[in-house]
mmCIF file of C-alpha atoms and ligand atoms in Angstrom:
data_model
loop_
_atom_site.group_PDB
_atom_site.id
_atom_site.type_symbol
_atom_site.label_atom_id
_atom_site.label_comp_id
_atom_site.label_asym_id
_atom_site.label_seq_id
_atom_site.Cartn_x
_atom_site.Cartn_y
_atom_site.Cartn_z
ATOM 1 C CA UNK Y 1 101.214 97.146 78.208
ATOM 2 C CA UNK Y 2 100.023 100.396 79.027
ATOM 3 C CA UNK Y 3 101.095 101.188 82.621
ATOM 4 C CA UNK Y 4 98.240 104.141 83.754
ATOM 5 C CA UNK Y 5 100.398 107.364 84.664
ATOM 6 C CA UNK Y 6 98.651 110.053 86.743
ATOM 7 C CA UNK Y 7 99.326 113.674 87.329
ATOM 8 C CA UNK Y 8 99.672 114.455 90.656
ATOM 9 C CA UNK Y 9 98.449 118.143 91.058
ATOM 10 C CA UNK Y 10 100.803 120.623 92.582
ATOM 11 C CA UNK Y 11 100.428 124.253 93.356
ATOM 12 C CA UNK Y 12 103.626 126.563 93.298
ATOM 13 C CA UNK Y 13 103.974 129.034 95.482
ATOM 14 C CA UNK Y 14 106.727 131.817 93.322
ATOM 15 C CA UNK Y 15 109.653 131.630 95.508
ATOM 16 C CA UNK Y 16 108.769 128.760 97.963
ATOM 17 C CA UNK Y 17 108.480 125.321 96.470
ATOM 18 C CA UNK Y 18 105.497 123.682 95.486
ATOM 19 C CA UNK Y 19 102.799 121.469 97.445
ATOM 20 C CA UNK Y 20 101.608 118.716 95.550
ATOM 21 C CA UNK Y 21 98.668 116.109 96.636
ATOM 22 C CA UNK Y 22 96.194 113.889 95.642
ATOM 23 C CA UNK Y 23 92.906 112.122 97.440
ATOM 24 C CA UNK Y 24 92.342 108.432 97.489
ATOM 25 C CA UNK Y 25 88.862 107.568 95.425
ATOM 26 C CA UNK Y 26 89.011 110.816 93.646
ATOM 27 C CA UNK Y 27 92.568 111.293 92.148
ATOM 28 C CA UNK Y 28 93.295 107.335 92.676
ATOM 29 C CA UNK Y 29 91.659 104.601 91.611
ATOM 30 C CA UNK Y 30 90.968 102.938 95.335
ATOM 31 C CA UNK Y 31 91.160 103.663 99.007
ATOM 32 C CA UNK Y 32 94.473 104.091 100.583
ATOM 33 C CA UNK Y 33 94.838 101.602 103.371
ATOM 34 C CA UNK Y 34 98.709 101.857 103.899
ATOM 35 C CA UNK Y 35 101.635 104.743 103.417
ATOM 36 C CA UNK Y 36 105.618 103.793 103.201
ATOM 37 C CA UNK Y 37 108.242 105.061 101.694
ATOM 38 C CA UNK Y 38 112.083 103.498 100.880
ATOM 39 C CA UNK Y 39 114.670 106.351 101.511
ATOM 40 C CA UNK Y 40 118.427 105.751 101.869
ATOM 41 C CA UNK Y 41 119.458 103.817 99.082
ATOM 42 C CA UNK Y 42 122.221 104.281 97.489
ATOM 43 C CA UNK Y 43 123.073 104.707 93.704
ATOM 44 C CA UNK Y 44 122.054 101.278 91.107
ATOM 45 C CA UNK Y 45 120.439 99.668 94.429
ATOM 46 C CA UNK Y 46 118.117 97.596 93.010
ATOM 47 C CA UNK Y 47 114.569 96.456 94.906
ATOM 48 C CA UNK Y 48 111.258 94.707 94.677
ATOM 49 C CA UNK Y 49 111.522 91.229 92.537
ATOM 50 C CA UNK Y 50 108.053 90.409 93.345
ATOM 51 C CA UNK Y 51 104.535 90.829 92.599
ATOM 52 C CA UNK Y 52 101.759 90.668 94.416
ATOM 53 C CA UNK Y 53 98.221 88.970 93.769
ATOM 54 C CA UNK Y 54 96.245 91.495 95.033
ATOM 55 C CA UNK Y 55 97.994 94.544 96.398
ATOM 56 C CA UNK Y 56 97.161 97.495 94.277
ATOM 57 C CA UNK Y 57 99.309 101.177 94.826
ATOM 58 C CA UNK Y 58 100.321 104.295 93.778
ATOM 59 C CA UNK Y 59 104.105 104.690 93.048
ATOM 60 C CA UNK Y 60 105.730 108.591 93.292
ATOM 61 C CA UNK Y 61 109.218 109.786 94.017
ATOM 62 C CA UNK Y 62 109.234 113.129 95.657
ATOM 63 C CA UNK Y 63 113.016 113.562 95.262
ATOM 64 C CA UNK Y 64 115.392 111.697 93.178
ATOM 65 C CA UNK Y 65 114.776 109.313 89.970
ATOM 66 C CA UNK Y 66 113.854 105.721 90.299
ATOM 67 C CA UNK Y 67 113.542 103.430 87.377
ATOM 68 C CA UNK Y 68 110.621 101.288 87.822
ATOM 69 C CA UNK Y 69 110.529 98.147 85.658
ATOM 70 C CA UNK Y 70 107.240 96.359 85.050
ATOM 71 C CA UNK Y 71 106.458 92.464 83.509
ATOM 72 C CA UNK Y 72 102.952 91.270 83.341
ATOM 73 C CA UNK Y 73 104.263 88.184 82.339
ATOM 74 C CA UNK Y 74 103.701 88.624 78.737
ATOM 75 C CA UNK Y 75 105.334 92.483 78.093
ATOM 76 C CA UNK Y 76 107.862 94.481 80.140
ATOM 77 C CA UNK Y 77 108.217 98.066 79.935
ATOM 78 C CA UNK Y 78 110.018 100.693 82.116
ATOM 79 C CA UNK Y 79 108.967 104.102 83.912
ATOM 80 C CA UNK Y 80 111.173 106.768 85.236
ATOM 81 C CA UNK Y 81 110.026 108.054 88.291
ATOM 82 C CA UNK Y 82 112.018 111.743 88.188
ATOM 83 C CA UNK Y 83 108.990 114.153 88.791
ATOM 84 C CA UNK Y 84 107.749 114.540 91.848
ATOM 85 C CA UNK Y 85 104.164 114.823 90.180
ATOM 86 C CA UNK Y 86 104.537 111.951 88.471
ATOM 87 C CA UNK Y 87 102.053 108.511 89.662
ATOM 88 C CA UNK Y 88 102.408 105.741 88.513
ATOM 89 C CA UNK Y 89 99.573 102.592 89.211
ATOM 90 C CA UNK Y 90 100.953 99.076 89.869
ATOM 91 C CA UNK Y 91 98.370 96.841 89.394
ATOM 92 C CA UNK Y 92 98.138 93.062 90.695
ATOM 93 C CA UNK Y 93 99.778 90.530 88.878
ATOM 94 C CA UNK Y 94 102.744 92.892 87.894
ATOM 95 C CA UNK Y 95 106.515 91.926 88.465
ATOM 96 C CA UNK Y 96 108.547 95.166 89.534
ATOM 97 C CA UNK Y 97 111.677 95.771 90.124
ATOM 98 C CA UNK Y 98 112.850 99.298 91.400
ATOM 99 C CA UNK Y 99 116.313 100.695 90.208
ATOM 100 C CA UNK Y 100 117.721 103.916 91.889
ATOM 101 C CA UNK Y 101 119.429 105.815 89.228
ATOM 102 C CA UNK Y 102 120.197 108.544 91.968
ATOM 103 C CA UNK Y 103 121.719 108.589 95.455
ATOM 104 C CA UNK Y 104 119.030 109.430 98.131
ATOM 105 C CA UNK Y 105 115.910 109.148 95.887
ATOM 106 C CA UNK Y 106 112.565 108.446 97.595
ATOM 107 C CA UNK Y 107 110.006 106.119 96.704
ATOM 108 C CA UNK Y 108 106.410 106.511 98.321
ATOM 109 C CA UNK Y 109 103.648 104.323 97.882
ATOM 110 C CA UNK Y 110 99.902 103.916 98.778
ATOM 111 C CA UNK Y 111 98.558 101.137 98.623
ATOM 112 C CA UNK Y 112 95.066 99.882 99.195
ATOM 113 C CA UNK Y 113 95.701 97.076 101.204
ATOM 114 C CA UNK Y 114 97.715 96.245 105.031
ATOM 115 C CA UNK Y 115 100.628 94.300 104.690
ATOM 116 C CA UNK Y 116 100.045 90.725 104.163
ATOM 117 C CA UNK Y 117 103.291 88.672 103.531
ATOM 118 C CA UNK Y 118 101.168 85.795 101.867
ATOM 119 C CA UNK Y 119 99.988 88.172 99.116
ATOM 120 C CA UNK Y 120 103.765 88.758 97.784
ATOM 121 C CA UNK Y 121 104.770 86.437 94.889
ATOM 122 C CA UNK Y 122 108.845 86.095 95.120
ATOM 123 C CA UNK Y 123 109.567 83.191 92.751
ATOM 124 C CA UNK Y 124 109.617 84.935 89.012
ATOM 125 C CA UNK Y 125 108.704 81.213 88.235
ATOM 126 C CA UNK Y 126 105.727 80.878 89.987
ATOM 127 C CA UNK Y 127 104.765 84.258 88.490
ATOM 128 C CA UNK Y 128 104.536 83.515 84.814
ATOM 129 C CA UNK Y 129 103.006 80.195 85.750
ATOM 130 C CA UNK Y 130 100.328 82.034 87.707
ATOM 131 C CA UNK Y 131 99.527 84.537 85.452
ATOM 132 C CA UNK Y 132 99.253 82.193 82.334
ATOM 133 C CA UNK Y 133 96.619 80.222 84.519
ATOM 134 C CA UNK Y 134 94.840 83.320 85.028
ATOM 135 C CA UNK Y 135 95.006 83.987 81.448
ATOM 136 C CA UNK Y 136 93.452 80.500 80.454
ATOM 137 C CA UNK Y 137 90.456 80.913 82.458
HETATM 138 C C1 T46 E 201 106.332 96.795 96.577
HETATM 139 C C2 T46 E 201 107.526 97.651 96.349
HETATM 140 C C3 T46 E 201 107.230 98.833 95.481
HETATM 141 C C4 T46 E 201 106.679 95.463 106.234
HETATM 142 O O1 T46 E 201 106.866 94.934 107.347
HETATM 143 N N1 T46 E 201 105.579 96.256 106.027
HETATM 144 C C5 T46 E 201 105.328 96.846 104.837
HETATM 145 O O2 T46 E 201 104.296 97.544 104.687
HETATM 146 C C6 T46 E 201 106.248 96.645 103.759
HETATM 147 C C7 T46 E 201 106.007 97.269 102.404
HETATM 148 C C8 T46 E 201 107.355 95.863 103.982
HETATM 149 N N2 T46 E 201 107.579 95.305 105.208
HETATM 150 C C9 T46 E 201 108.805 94.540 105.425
HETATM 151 C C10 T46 E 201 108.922 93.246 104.648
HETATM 152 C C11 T46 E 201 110.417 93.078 104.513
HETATM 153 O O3 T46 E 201 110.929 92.452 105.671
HETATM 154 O O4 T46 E 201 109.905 95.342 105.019
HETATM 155 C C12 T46 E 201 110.941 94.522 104.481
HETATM 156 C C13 T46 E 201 111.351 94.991 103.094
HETATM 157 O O5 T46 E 201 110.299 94.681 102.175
HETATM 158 P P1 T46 E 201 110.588 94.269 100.666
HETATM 159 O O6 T46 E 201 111.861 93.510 100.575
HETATM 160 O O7 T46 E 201 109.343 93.624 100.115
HETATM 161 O O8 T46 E 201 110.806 95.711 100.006
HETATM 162 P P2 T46 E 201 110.867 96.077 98.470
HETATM 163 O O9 T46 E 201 111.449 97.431 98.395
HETATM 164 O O10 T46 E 201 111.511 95.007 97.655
HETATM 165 O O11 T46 E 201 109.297 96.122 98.001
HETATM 166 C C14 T46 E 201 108.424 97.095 98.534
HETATM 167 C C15 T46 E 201 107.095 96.445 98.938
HETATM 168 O O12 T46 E 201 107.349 95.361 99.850
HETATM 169 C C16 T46 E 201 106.336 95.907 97.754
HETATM 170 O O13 T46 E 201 105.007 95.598 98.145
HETATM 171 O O14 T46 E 201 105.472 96.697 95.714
HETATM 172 O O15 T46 E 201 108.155 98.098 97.562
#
């Protein structure tokens, strides 16, 4: 599994910070329909346990590091969220989990959809029997 990583392009300004940004349809891969972010947590909190069946988004963490752990119900892999210009795309059909490996770390996501609680998968179960359907058709 190859999760697709994108840059996010920042400009520094010597002295003051940086300003990063991207622009749905050009930098991502779909429209953005819907911004949140999880702040707050504290140290080895550990989130998501889910996937969705159509929800796609963009995953980034301003500040802090975030582990983000991915299962497609065949391969798992990890990505550390630690750069603030670091993307990364979770598709549909992908189990996540979110670990905070630092106090205070932000995630942000946009995603290309509202918020529909029927499009959340929450049994891992039901997961890998979904997805092996999908892969027998
Ligand atoms: C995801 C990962 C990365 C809303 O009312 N509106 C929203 O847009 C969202 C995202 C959540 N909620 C409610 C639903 C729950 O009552 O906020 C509560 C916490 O949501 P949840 O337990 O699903 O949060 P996480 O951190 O486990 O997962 C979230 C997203 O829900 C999920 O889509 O991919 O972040």
């Amino acid at each position: 599994m190859n999760p697709q990583i994108i840059h996010i392009k920042s400009v520094a300004a010597e002295g003051m910070g940086a300003l990063s940004f991207f622009e749905a349809e050009r930098d991502l891969p779909f429209a953005i329909k819907r911004i949140y972010y999880i702040y707050g947590a504290p140290k080895g909190v550990q989130r998501g346990g889910h996937a969705h069946k159509a929800l796609r988004q963009l995953l980034w963490c301003p500040y802090g590091s975030i582990l983000i752990r991915l299962d497609d119900g065949k391969e798992k892999t990890e990505v550390l969220l630690d750069d603030p210009t670091k993307g990364l795309i979770v598709e549909h059909f992908m189990w996540r989990e979110m670990i905070w490996q630092q106090e205070n770390s932000v995630l942000c996501v946009a995603a290309d959809s509202y918020y529909d609680a029927a499009d959340y998968i929450r049994d891992y179960d039901t997961f890998l029997q979904t997805v092996a359907g999908r892969n027998e058709l």
